[in-house]
Amino acid sequence: MRIQDKVVLITGASQGIGAACAGEFARAGAKLSLTARSEERLQQVAERLRRVAPAGALVTAGDLTSDADRRQIVEQTVERFGGIDILINNAGAGLYLPSWNAPLEEVRWLMELNFFAALALTQLAVAQMRARRGGLIVNVGSVAGKVPLPWMTIYSASKYGLGALTEGMRMELRRDGIHTMMVCPGYVKTAFHENARGGAIPESVAHARRFAITAEQCATAIRRGVERDARTVVTPRAAWFLVVAMRLFPGLVEARLAAVNHTA
Ligand SMILES: NC(=O)c1ccc[n+]([C@@H]2O[C@H](COP(=O)([O-])OP(=O)(O)OC[C@H]3O[C@@H](n4cnc5c(N)ncnc54)[C@H](OP(=O)(O)O)[C@@H]3O)[C@@H](O)[C@H]2O)c1
């Protein structure tokens, strides 16, 4: 899809990958609607965009675990721009607690943000995309949504769910001219690990940060994926190795992952 003049709603745009996407899509000529909980950080992102997008971006602060906030964000975007062409469901959080004893209220919170918020926003956006006969839903998942990572099983489950939703919905909406794209980043240098809802990343895994990409590199991969109508973007591409290895040699990969010391 050509990005120039398209209305792009980005969630989790106050920092990390979402903020980098705001810059990337602004430079590609998009009209931006940005959301996250922190109004202050969103305004800082919007201010930085002014050089490339003098018209500025619409900023709507809100908590995506709230149904009322989700509705308000979509309504404000449609009111300002007349519709939504591209929805980037990027907001998300991690949880480094064992699935077998993680408090269920924490699990429900994570699912509300990582899965239900994306579904709810998509339902709201698709309602008007169908009337306009076109649109794109971009869901930011994770490599952990292709290979279950035992130090964040619940998080993996939320991203597996998002992946299945993305693929099924692509087939459901094909006749309406609406496309969906799944993004599966590996390790990205953001505050994601510090912002996790509970627990901490195991030290041995944190060492993998030397292979990490920047949020800007991730945003560029997303923008390129949108431009070439990709179905799945795995970034960095080397992460495909793990995904394919899990398909071909599941026993071997499971044994290696199980051997990681999961206590931080
Ligand atoms: N970093 C990685 O290594 C990595 C790897 C794979 C996938 N991902 C995925 O990439 C996406 C972005 O992650 P990131 O690395 O950029 O993390 P991040 O720096 O922690 O950013 C998360 C964003 O989500 C927003 N957010 C969190 N809770 C929210 C809520 N309840 N309501 C509304 N917004 C909320 C945060 O803004 P506020 O705090 O202002 O609300 C922030 O803008 C996530 O879906 C994550 O799962 C990240």
XYZ file of C-alpha atoms in Angstrom, residues 127-218:
92
model
C -16.489 -1.213 10.342
C -15.582 1.957 8.464
C -12.831 0.369 6.287
C -15.471 -1.971 4.798
C -17.630 1.005 3.869
C -14.592 2.537 2.116
C -13.673 -0.853 0.588
C -10.058 -0.882 1.676
C -7.629 -0.734 4.552
C -4.767 -2.402 6.333
C -4.446 -3.834 9.844
C -0.864 -4.218 11.089
C -0.487 -6.287 14.256
C 2.809 -6.134 16.102
C 3.403 -9.592 17.527
C 6.758 -11.129 18.287
C 9.068 -13.979 17.397
C 7.658 -15.271 20.709
C 4.373 -15.616 18.796
C 6.028 -18.098 16.416
C 8.222 -19.954 18.936
C 6.985 -20.317 22.540
C 9.580 -18.807 24.885
C 9.384 -20.527 28.308
C 10.486 -17.441 30.267
C 7.429 -15.604 28.913
C 4.875 -18.298 28.075
C 1.824 -16.112 28.770
C 3.219 -13.351 26.561
C 3.897 -15.944 23.832
C 0.295 -17.140 24.134
C -1.003 -13.584 23.671
C 1.119 -13.124 20.544
C 0.194 -16.577 19.142
C -3.447 -15.519 19.504
C -2.751 -12.250 17.730
C -0.980 -14.153 14.942
C -3.926 -16.511 14.377
C -6.286 -13.534 14.391
C -4.157 -11.731 11.804
C -4.007 -14.713 9.448
C -7.674 -15.702 9.780
C -8.892 -12.150 9.398
C -6.854 -11.710 6.209
C -8.929 -14.463 4.609
C -12.206 -13.185 6.142
C -11.710 -9.681 4.780
C -10.084 -10.371 1.428
C -13.330 -9.669 -0.464
C -13.601 -6.298 1.274
C -10.157 -5.240 0.044
C -8.781 -5.214 3.612
C -5.337 -6.706 4.179
C -3.672 -7.731 7.442
C 0.030 -7.943 8.221
C 1.793 -9.601 11.159
C 5.052 -8.145 12.463
C 7.334 -10.450 14.472
C 10.277 -8.561 15.942
C 13.107 -10.327 17.727
C 14.971 -8.393 20.416
C 14.468 -4.627 19.939
C 16.329 -2.002 21.997
C 13.438 -0.316 23.834
C 12.252 -0.051 27.439
C 9.976 -3.078 26.849
C 11.835 -5.274 29.344
C 11.837 -2.599 32.068
C 8.151 -1.882 31.357
C 7.157 -5.553 31.780
C 4.074 -6.161 33.913
C 5.862 -8.658 36.173
C 9.077 -10.642 36.611
C 12.289 -9.955 34.718
C 14.024 -11.294 31.639
C 16.538 -14.066 32.512
C 20.098 -12.704 32.506
C 21.277 -15.321 29.998
C 18.553 -14.199 27.558
C 19.260 -10.528 28.158
C 22.742 -11.219 26.754
C 21.079 -11.665 23.359
C 20.684 -7.887 23.336
C 23.925 -7.737 21.372
C 21.839 -9.050 18.431
C 19.132 -6.460 19.081
C 17.919 -4.067 16.425
C 16.893 -0.476 17.129
C 13.264 0.682 17.238
C 14.018 2.705 14.096
C 15.231 -0.392 12.228
C 12.069 -2.188 13.307
